[in-house]
């Protein structure tokens, strides 16, 4: 992407050696013009860069709605794919908006168990 692309990668390693089970994710993004519309989740993939997000198949891909991002309501994940997660990489994008310069989220919450 360009220097001003609305793409954001968040790598989240978990300290629990045997991994965690994830069931849902909640995201808040207050400003409509900088909200992500796409989230790709990659479980147990380390050192993901922007060059990897299109060539690696995501564990799950979510289309994010304004309602979800305004309320921060939990978004259910495909639970069977998120067992024994030792790291989670989140890739946020706004691929349908050529004018977007940045992605801003104000809250990220993961729901699961150790």
Coordinates of C-alpha atoms in Angstrom, one line a residue:
X1 CA 0.0 0.0 0.0
X2 CA 0.9 3.7 -0.1
X3 CA 2.3 5.7 2.8
X4 CA -1.2 7.0 3.5
X5 CA -3.2 3.8 3.4
X6 CA -6.0 2.9 5.8
X7 CA -4.4 -0.4 6.6
X8 CA -3.5 -1.4 10.2
X9 CA -1.8 -4.6 11.4
X10 CA -2.0 -5.5 15.1
X11 CA 0.0 -8.5 16.3
X12 CA -1.2 -9.9 19.6
X13 CA 0.9 -12.6 21.2
X14 CA -0.6 -14.5 24.1
X15 CA 1.6 -15.5 27.1
X16 CA -0.4 -18.7 27.8
X17 CA 1.9 -21.4 26.3
X18 CA -0.9 -23.8 25.5
X19 CA -2.9 -21.0 23.8
X20 CA -6.3 -19.5 24.4
X21 CA -9.8 -20.1 23.0
X22 CA -11.4 -17.1 21.4
X23 CA -15.1 -16.8 20.9
X24 CA -15.7 -13.2 20.0
X25 CA -14.2 -9.8 19.4
X26 CA -15.5 -6.3 20.0
X27 CA -14.2 -3.2 18.2
X28 CA -15.2 0.5 18.6
X29 CA -14.4 3.1 16.0
X30 CA -15.9 6.5 16.7
X31 CA -15.3 8.4 13.5
X32 CA -17.1 7.2 10.4
X33 CA -14.5 8.4 8.0
X34 CA -11.7 6.4 9.6
X35 CA -13.6 3.2 10.5
X36 CA -12.3 0.0 9.1
X37 CA -14.8 -2.0 7.0
X38 CA -12.8 -5.2 6.8
X39 CA -11.1 -7.3 9.4
X40 CA -8.9 -10.3 8.6
X41 CA -7.9 -12.5 11.6
X42 CA -4.8 -14.7 11.4
X43 CA -4.4 -17.2 14.2
X44 CA -1.0 -18.5 15.1
X45 CA 0.8 -16.6 12.3
X46 CA 3.8 -14.6 13.6
X47 CA 5.6 -11.8 11.8
X48 CA 2.9 -10.9 9.4
X49 CA 3.5 -7.9 7.2
X50 CA 1.4 -5.9 4.8
X51 CA 3.0 -8.0 2.0
X52 CA 1.5 -11.2 3.6
X53 CA -2.1 -10.2 4.1
X54 CA -3.2 -10.9 0.5
X55 CA -1.2 -14.1 0.0
X56 CA -2.0 -15.8 3.4
X57 CA -5.5 -17.2 3.8
X58 CA -7.1 -15.6 6.9
X59 CA -8.5 -17.8 9.7
X60 CA -11.6 -15.6 9.4
X61 CA -12.6 -12.5 7.5
X62 CA -15.3 -10.1 8.8
X63 CA -17.1 -7.3 7.1
X64 CA -17.5 -4.7 9.8
X65 CA -20.7 -2.6 10.0
X66 CA -21.2 0.9 11.3
X67 CA -23.6 -0.5 14.0
X68 CA -21.0 -2.9 15.3
X69 CA -18.3 -0.2 15.4
X70 CA -20.5 2.3 17.1
X71 CA -21.8 0.0 19.8
X72 CA -18.7 -2.1 20.4
X73 CA -21.0 -5.2 20.5
X74 CA -19.2 -8.6 20.5
X75 CA -18.9 -10.1 17.1
X76 CA -18.9 -13.9 17.2
X77 CA -15.9 -15.8 15.8
X78 CA -15.9 -19.2 14.2
X79 CA -15.1 -20.8 17.5
X80 CA -13.7 -24.1 16.1
X81 CA -10.9 -22.2 14.3
X82 CA -9.8 -20.3 17.4
X83 CA -8.7 -23.1 19.7
X84 CA -5.2 -23.1 21.1
X85 CA -4.4 -19.6 19.8
X86 CA -0.9 -18.5 20.8
X87 CA -0.9 -15.4 18.7
X88 CA -3.5 -13.4 16.8
X89 CA -2.8 -10.9 14.0
X90 CA -5.5 -8.5 13.1
X91 CA -5.5 -6.8 9.8
X92 CA -7.9 -3.8 9.4
X93 CA -8.6 -2.2 6.1
X94 CA -11.0 0.0 4.2
X95 CA -10.6 -1.4 0.7
X96 CA -13.6 0.3 -0.8
X97 CA -12.6 3.8 0.1
X98 CA -9.8 5.3 -2.0
X99 CA -10.0 8.6 -0.1
X100 CA -9.3 7.0 3.4
X101 CA -6.0 8.0 4.8
X102 CA -6.1 6.2 8.2
X103 CA -7.9 3.7 10.3
X104 CA -8.7 4.6 13.9
X105 CA -10.2 2.2 16.5
X106 CA -10.8 3.3 20.1
X107 CA -11.5 -0.1 21.7
X108 CA -10.5 -3.7 21.0
X109 CA -11.8 -6.4 23.3
X110 CA -11.3 -10.2 22.9
X111 CA -13.6 -12.7 24.5
X112 CA -12.5 -16.2 25.3
X113 CA -10.9 -18.5 27.9
X114 CA -7.5 -19.7 28.9

